[in-house]
mmCIF file of C-alpha atoms in Angstrom:
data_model
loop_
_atom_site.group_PDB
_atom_site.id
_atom_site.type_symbol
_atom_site.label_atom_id
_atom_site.label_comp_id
_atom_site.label_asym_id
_atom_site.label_seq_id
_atom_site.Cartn_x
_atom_site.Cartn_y
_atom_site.Cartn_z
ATOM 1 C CA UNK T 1 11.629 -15.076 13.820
ATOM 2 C CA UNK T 2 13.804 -12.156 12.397
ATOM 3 C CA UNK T 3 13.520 -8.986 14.432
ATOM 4 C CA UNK T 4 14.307 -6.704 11.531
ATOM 5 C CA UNK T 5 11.537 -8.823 9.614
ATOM 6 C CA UNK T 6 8.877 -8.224 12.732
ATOM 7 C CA UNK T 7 9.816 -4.170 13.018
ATOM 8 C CA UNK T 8 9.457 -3.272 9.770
ATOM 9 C CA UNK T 9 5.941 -5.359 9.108
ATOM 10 C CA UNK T 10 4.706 -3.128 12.295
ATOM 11 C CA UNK T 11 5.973 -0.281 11.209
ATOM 12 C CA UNK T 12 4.705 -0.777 7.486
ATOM 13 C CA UNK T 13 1.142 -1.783 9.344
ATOM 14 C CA UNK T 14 0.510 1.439 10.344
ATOM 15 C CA UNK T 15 0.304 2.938 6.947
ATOM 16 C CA UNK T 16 -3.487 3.639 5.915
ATOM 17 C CA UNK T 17 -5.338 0.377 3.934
ATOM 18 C CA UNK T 18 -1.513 -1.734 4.646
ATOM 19 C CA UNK T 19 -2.323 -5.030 6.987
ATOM 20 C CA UNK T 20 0.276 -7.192 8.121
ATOM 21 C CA UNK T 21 0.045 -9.421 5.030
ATOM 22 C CA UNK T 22 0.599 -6.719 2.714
ATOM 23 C CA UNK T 23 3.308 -5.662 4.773
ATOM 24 C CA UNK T 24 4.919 -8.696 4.708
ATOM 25 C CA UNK T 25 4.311 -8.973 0.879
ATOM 26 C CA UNK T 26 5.910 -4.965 0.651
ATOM 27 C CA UNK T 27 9.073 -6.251 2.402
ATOM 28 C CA UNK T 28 9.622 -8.852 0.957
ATOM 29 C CA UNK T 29 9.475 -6.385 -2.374
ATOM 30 C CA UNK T 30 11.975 -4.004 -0.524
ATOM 31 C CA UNK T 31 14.767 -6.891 -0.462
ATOM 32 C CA UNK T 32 14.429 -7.057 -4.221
ATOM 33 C CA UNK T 33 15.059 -3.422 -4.845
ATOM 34 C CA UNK T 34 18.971 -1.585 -4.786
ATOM 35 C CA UNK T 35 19.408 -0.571 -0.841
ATOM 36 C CA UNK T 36 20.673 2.741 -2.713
ATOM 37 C CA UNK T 37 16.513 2.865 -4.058
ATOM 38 C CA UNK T 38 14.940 1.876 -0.502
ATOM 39 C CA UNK T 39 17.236 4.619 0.836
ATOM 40 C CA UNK T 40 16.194 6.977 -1.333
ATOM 41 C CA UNK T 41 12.862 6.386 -0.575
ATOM 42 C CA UNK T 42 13.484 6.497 3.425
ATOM 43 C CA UNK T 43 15.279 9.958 2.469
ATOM 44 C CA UNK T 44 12.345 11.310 0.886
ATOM 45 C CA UNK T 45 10.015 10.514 3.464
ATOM 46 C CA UNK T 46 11.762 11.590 6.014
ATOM 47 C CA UNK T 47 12.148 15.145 3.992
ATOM 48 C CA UNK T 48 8.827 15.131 3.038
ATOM 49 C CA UNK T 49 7.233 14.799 7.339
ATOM 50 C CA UNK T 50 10.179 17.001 8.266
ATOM 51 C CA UNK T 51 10.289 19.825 5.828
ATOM 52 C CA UNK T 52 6.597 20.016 4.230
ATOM 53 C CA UNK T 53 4.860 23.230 5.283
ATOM 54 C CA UNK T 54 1.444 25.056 4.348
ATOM 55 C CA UNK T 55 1.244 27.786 1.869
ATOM 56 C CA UNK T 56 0.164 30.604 4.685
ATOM 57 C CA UNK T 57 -2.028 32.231 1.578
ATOM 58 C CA UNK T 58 -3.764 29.286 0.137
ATOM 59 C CA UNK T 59 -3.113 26.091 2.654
ATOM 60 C CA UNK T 60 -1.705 23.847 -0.253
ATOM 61 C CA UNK T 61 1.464 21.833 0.281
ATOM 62 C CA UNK T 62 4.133 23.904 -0.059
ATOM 63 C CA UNK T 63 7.867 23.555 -0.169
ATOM 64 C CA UNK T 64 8.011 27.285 0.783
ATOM 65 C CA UNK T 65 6.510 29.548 3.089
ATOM 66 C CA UNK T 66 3.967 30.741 0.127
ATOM 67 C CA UNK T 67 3.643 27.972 -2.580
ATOM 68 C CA UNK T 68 4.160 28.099 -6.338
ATOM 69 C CA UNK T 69 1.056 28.858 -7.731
ATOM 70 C CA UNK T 70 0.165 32.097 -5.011
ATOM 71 C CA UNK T 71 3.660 33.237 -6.178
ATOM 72 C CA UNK T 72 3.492 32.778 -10.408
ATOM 73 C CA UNK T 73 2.690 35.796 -11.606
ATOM 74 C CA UNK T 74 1.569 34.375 -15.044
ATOM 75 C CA UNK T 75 -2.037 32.668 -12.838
ATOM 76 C CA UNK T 76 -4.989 35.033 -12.786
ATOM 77 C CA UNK T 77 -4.992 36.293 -9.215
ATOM 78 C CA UNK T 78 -9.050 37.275 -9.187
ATOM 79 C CA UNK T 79 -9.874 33.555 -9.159
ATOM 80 C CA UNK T 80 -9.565 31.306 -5.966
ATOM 81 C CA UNK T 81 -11.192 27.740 -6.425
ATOM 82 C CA UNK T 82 -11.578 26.511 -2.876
ATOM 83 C CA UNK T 83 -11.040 22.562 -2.932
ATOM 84 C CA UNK T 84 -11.311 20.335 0.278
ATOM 85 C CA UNK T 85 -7.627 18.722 0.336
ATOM 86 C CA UNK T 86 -4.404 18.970 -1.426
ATOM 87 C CA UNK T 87 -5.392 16.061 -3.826
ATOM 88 C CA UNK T 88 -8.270 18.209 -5.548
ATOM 89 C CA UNK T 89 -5.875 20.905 -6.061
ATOM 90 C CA UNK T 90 -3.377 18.040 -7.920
ATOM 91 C CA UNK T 91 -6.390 16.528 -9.803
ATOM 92 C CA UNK T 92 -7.733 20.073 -11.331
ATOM 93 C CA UNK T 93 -4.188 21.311 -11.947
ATOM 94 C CA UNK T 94 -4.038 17.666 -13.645
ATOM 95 C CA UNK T 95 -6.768 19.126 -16.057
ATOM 96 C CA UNK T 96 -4.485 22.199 -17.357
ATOM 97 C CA UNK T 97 -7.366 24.101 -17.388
ATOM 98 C CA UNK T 98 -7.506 26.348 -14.595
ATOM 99 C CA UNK T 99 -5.226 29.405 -14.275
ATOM 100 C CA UNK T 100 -6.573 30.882 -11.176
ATOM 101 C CA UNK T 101 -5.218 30.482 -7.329
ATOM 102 C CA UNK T 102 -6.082 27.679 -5.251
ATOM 103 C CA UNK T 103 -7.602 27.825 -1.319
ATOM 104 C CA UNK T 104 -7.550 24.452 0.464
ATOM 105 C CA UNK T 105 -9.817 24.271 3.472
ATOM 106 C CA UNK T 106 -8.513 21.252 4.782
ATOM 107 C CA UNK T 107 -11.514 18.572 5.098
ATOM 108 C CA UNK T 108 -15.268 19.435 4.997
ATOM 109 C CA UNK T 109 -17.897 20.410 7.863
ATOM 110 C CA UNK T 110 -18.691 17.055 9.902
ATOM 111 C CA UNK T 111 -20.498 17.075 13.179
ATOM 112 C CA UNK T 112 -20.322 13.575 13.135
ATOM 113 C CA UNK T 113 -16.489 13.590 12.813
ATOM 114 C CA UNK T 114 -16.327 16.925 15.009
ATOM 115 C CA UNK T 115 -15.132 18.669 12.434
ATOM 116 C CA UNK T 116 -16.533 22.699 12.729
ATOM 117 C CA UNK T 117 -16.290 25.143 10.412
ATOM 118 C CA UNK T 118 -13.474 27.142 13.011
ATOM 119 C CA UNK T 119 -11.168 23.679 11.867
ATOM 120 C CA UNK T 120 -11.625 24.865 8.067
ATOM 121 C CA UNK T 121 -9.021 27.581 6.902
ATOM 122 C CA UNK T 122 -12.502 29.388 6.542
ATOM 123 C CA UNK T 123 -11.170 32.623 8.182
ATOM 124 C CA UNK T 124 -8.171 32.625 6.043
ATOM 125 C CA UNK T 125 -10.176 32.389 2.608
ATOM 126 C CA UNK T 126 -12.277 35.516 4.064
ATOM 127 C CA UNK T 127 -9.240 37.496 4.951
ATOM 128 C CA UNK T 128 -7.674 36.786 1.768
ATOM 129 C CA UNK T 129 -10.475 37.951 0.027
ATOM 130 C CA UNK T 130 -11.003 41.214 1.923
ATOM 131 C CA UNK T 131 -7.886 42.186 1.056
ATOM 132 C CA UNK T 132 -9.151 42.717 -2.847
ATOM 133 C CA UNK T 133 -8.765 41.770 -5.949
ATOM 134 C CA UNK T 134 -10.687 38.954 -5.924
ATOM 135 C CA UNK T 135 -13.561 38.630 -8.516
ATOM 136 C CA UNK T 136 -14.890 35.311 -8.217
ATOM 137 C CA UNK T 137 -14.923 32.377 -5.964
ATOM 138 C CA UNK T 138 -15.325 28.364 -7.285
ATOM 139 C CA UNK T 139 -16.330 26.545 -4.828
ATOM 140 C CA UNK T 140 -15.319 22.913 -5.958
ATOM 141 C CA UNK T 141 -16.146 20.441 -3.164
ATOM 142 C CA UNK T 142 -17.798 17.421 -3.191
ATOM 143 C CA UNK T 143 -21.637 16.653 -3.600
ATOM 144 C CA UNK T 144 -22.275 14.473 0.081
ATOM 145 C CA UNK T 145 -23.944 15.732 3.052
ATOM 146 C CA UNK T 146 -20.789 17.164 4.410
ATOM 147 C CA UNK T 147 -19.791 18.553 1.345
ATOM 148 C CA UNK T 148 -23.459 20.626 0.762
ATOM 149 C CA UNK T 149 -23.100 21.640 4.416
ATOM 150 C CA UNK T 150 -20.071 23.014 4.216
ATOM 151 C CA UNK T 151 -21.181 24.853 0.425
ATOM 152 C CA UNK T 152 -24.297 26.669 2.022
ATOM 153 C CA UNK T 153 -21.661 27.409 4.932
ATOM 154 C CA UNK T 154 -19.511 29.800 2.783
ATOM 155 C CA UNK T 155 -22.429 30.753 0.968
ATOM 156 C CA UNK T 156 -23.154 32.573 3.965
ATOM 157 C CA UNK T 157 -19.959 33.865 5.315
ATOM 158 C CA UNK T 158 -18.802 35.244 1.511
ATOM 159 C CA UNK T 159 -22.850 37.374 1.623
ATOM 160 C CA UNK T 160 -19.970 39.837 2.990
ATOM 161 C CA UNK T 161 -18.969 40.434 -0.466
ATOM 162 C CA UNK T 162 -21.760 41.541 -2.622
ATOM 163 C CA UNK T 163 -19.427 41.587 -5.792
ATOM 164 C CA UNK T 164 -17.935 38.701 -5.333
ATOM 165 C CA UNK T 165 -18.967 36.373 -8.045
ATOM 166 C CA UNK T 166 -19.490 32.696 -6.981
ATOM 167 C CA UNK T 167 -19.532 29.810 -8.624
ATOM 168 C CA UNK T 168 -19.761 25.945 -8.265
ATOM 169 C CA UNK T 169 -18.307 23.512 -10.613
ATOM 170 C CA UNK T 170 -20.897 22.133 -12.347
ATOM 171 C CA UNK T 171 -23.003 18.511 -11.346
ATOM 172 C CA UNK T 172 -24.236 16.431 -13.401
ATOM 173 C CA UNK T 173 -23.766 12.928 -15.216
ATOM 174 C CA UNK T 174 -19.860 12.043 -15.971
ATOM 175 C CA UNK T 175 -18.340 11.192 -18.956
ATOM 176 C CA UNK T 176 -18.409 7.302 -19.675
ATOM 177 C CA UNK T 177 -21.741 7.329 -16.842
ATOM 178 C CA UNK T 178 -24.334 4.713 -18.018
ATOM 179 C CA UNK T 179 -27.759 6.124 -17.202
ATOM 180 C CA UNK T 180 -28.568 3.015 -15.974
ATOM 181 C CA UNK T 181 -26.042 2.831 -13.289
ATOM 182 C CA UNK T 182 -26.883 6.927 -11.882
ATOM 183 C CA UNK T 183 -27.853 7.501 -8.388
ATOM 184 C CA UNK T 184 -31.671 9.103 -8.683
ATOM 185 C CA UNK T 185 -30.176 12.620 -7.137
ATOM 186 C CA UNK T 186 -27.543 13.276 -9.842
ATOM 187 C CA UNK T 187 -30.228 12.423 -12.640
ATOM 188 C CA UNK T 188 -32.401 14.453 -11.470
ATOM 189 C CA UNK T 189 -30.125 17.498 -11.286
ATOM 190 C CA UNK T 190 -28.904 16.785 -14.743
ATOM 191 C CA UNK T 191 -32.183 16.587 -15.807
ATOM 192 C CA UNK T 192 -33.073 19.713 -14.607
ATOM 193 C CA UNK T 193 -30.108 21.674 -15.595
ATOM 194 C CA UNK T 194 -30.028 20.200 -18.951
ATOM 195 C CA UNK T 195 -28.442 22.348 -21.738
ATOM 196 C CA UNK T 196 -29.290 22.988 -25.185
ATOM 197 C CA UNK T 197 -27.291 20.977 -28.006
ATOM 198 C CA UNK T 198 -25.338 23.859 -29.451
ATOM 199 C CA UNK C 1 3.259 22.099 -7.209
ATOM 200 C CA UNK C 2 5.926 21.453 -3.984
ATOM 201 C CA UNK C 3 8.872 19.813 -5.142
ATOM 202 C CA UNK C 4 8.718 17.374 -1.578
ATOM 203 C CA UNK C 5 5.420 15.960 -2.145
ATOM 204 C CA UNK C 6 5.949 15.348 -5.823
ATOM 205 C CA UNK C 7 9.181 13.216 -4.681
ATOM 206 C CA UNK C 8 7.393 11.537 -2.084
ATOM 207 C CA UNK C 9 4.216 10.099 -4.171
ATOM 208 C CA UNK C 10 7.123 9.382 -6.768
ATOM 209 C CA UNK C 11 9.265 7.173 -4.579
ATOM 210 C CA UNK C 12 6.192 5.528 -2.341
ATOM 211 C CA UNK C 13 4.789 4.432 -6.200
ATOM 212 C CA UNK C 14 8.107 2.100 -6.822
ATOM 213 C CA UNK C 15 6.325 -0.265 -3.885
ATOM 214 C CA UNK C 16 4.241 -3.240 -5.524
ATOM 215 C CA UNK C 17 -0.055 -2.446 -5.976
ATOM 216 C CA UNK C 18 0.762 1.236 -5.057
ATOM 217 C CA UNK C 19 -0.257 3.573 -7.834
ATOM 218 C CA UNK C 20 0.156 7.428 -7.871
ATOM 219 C CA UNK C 21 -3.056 7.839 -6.069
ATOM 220 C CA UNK C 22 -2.536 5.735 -2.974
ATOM 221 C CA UNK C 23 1.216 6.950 -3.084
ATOM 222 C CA UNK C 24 -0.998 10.689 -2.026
ATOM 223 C CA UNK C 25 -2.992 9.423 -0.070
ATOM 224 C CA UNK C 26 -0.392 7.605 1.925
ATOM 225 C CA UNK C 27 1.543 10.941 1.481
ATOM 226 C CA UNK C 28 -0.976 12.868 3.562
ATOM 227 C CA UNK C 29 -1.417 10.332 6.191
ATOM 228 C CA UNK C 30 2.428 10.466 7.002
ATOM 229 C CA UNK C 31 1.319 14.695 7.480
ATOM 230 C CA UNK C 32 -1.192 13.518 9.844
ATOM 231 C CA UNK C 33 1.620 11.085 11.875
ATOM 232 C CA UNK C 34 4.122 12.678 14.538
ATOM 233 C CA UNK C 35 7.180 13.131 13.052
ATOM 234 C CA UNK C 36 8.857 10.978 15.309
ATOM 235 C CA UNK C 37 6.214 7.780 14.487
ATOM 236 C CA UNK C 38 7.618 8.578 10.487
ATOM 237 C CA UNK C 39 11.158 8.691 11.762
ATOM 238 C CA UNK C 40 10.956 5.261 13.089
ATOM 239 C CA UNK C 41 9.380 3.807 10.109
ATOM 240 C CA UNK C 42 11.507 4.825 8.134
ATOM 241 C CA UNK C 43 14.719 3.991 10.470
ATOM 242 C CA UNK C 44 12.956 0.413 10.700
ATOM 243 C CA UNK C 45 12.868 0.289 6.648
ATOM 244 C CA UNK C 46 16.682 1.072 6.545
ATOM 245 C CA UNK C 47 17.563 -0.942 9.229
ATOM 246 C CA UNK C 48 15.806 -3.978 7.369
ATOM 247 C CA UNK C 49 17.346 -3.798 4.126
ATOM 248 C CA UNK C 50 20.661 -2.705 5.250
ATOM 249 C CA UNK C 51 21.099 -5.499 7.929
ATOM 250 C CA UNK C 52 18.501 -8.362 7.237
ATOM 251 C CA UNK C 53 20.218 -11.690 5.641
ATOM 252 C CA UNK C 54 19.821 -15.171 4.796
ATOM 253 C CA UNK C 55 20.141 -17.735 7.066
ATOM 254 C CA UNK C 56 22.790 -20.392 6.009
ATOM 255 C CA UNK C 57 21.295 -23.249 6.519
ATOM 256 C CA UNK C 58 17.555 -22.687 5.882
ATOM 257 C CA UNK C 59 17.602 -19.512 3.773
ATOM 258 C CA UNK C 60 14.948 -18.154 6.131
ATOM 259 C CA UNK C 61 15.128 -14.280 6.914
ATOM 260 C CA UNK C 62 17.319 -13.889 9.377
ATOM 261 C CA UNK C 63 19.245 -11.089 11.906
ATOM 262 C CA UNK C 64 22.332 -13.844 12.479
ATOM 263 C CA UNK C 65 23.947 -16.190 10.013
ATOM 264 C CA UNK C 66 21.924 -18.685 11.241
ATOM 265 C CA UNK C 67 18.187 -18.396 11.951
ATOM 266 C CA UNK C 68 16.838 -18.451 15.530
ATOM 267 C CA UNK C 69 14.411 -21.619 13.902
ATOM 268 C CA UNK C 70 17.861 -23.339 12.995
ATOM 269 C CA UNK C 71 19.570 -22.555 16.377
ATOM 270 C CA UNK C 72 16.551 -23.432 18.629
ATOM 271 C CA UNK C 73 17.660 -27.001 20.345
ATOM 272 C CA UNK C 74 13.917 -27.664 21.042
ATOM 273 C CA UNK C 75 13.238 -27.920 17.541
ATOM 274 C CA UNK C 76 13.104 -31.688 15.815
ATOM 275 C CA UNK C 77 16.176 -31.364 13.328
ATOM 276 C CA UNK C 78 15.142 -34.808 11.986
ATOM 277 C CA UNK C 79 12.023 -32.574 9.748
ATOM 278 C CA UNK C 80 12.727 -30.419 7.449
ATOM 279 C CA UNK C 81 9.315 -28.293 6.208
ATOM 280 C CA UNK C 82 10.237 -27.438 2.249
ATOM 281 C CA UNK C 83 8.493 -24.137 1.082
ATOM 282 C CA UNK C 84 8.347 -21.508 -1.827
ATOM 283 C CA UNK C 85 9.343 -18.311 0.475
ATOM 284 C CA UNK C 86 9.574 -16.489 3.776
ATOM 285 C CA UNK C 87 6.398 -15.530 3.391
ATOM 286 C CA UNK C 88 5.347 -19.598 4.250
ATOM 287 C CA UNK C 89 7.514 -20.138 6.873
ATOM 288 C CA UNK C 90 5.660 -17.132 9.199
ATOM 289 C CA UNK C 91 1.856 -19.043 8.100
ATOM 290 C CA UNK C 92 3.285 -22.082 9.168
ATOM 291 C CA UNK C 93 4.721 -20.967 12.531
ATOM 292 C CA UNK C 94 1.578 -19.176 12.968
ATOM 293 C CA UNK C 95 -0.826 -22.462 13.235
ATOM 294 C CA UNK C 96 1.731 -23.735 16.079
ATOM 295 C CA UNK C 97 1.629 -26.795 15.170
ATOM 296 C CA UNK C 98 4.992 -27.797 13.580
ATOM 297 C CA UNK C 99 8.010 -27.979 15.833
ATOM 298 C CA UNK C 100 10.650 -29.209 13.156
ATOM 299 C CA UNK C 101 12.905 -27.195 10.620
ATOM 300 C CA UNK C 102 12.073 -25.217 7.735
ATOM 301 C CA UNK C 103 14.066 -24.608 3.842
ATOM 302 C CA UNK C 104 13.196 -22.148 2.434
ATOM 303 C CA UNK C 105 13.621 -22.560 -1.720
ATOM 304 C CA UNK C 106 13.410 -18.362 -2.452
ATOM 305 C CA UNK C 107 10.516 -19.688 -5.458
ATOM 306 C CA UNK C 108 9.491 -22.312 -7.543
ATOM 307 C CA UNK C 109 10.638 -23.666 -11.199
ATOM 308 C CA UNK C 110 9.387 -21.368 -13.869
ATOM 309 C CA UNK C 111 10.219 -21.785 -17.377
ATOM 310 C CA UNK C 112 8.811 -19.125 -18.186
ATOM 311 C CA UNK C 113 9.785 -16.322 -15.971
ATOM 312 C CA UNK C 114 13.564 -17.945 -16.676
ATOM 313 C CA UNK C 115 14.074 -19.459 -12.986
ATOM 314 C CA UNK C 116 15.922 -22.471 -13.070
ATOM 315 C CA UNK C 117 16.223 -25.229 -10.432
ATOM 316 C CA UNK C 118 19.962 -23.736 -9.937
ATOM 317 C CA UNK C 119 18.130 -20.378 -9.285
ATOM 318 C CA UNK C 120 16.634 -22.305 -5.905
ATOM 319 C CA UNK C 121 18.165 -23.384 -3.005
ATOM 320 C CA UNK C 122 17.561 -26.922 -3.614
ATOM 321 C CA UNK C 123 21.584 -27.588 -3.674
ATOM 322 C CA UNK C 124 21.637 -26.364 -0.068
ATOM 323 C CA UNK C 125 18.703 -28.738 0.737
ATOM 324 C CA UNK C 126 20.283 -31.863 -0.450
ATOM 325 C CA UNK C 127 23.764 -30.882 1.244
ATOM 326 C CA UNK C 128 21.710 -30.395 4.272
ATOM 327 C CA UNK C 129 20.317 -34.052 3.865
ATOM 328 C CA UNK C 130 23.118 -35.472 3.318
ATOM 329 C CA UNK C 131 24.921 -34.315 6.441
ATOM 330 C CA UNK C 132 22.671 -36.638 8.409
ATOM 331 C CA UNK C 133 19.783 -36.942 10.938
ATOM 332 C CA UNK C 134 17.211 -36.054 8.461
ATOM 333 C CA UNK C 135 14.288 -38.437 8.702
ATOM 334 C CA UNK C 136 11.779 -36.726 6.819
ATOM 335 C CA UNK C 137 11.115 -33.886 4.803
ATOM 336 C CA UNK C 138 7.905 -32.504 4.019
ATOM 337 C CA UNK C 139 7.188 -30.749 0.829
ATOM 338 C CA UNK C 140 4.981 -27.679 1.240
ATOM 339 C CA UNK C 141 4.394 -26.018 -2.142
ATOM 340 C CA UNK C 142 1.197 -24.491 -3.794
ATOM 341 C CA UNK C 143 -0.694 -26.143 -5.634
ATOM 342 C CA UNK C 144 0.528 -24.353 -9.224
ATOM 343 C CA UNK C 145 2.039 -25.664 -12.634
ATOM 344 C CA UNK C 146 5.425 -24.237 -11.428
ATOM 345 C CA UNK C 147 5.082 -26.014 -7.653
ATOM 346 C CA UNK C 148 3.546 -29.623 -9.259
ATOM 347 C CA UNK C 149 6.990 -29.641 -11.381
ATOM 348 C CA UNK C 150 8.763 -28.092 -8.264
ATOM 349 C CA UNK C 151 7.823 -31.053 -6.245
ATOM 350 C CA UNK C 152 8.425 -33.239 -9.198
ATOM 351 C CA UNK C 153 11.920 -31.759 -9.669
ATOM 352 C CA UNK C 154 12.660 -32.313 -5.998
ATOM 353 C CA UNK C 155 11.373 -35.692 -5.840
ATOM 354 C CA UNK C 156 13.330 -37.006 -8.252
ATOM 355 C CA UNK C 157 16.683 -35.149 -6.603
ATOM 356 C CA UNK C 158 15.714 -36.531 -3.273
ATOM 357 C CA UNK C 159 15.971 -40.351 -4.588
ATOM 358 C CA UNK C 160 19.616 -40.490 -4.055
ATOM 359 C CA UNK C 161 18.836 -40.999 0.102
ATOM 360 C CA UNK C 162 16.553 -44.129 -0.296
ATOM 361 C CA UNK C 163 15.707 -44.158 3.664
ATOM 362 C CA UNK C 164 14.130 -40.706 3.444
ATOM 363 C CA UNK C 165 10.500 -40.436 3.688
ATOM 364 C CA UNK C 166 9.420 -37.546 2.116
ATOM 365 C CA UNK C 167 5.720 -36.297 1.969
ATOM 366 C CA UNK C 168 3.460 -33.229 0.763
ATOM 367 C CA UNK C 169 1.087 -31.451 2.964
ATOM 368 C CA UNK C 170 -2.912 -32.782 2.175
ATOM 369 C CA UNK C 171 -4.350 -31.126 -0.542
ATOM 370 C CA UNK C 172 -8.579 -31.262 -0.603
ATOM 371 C CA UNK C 173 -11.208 -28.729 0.355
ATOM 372 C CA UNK C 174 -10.121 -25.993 2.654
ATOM 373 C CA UNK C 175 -12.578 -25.340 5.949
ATOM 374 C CA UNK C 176 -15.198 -23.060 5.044
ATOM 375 C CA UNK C 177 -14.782 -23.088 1.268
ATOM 376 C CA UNK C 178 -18.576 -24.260 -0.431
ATOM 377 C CA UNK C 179 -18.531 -27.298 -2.613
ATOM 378 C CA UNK C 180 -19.893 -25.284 -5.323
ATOM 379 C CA UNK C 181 -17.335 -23.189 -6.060
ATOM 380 C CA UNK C 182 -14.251 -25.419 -5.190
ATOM 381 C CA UNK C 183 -12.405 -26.351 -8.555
ATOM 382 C CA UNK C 184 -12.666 -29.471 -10.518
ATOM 383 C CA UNK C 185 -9.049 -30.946 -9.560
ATOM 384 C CA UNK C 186 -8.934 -29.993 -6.122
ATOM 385 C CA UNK C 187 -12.684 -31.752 -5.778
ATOM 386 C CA UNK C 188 -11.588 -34.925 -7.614
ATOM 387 C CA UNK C 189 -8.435 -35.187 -5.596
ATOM 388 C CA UNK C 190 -10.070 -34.709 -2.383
ATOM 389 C CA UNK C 191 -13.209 -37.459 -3.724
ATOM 390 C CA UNK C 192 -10.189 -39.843 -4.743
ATOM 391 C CA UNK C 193 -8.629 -39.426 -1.712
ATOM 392 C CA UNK C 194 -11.690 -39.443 0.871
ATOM 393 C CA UNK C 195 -10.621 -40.593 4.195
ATOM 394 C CA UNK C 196 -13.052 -42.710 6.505
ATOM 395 C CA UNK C 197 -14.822 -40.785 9.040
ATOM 396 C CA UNK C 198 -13.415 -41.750 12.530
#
């Protein structure tokens, strides 16, 4: 059997949710694409693992030392909307309706995982915060255990800041939800919190 | 939103069933890999589609200009195992249990995605044949419209050596599929063609 063939379905195997058929079946793709493209794409990786860095205010991606959005001076600097990971930050930016800063604490609270809040850029949202100027904080992570441990964790640690507004995005029943199809929790809570039909 | 990342997820999405999402998400696992483990991947994706090529007799994969399958002198060169693509070949060296050649087509007759028979390597297979010592060739192609005229296509070209016995890999009910949801044709064919129980 081909060598090259073998390496490159290992090496494509270790990718996340990639087994060795899919591997194969990627490959196979790769031959059928301009060697200029597939060494693009090599390029870009490689520039991506070697040159990537975190924002040292907010802990997004960052291309820079401080990223984009801590550094536009047109984004209103009293908001921070702490997310879990860099993809929350892409999906609410997606949305074009937040103008605020972003702070990404890099996974959730999971004693089952071993994940403590000291793991968390936790500290680094605090110090960022006692340095002023801040107003109010979103908190915008998600509703499972983890998620609900680590919101009543910076509950706690932002009681610090008696000014400080906070906020968390608000739960209840998506657009294009059926009812029907609802876990009991979320109904609940949107029962609850239901709103009057302006 | 860093320049790096955005090029990443853009390149990773060119590869088959991988969608902006799973581009990130396969974006932040390469964070979480050493830098050297990337490096390699990526020098193993190069490496591939600089150097792999087609073998000249079976148009297998191949390092060489001829396949190690071709080259290996304790393989039966009198059977040559006809399949769609590359992809084939590794199943059927993985069941162990065929020790002859393979010829690889790159496809099967599609009218209408445009392929042609003069878009496969069936030229290649019949010069092969007729250089001598071929005693049978078996025709392994799916089941499809596009492999039924395949085979049909190649049956008819193989006519012109008389002494060749050529044959087609059983079709029927595969182990472990359930009666009940086994197609109509396959279950008529493998009714029609019940073999007695030994």
């Amino acid at each position: 059997m081909s060598q090259l063939l073998t390496d490159v379905v290992e090496e494509l195997s270790k990718l996340p949710g990639i087994g060795r058929r899919t591997a194969l079946r990627l490959a196979m793709h790769l031959l059928r694409m301009e060697p200029s493209i597939v060494a693009g794409m090599t390029r870009s990786i490689d520039r991506f693992r070697r040159e990537i860095r975190y924002c040292r205010e907010c802990n997004n991606l960052s291309d820079t030392d401080v990223c984009p959005i801590c550094e536009d001076p047109k984004r209103d600097r009293s908001t921070i909307c702490v997310v879990e990971q860099v993809a929350d930050v892409l999906s609410i930016e997606h949305t074009q309706q937040y103008r605020g800063l972003y702070h990404v604490l890099g996974g959730v609270i999971s004693p089952m995982q071993g994940i403590a809040p000291s793991d968390l850029k936790i500290d680094l949202l605090v110090e960022r915060i006692r340095r002023g100027g801040v107003g109010e904080v979103i908190l915008a992570i998600s509703t499972s255990v983890e998620g609900e441990t680590t919101l009543f964790y910076l509950m706690n640690r932002l009681r610090e800041f008696p000014d400080l507004k906070i906020t968390s995005i608000a739960r209840g029943i998506g657009f294009g939800d059926e009812l029907e199809y609802v876990d009991e929790l979320t109904l609940t809570h949107a029962l609850l919190n239901r709103r009057a039909v302006e």
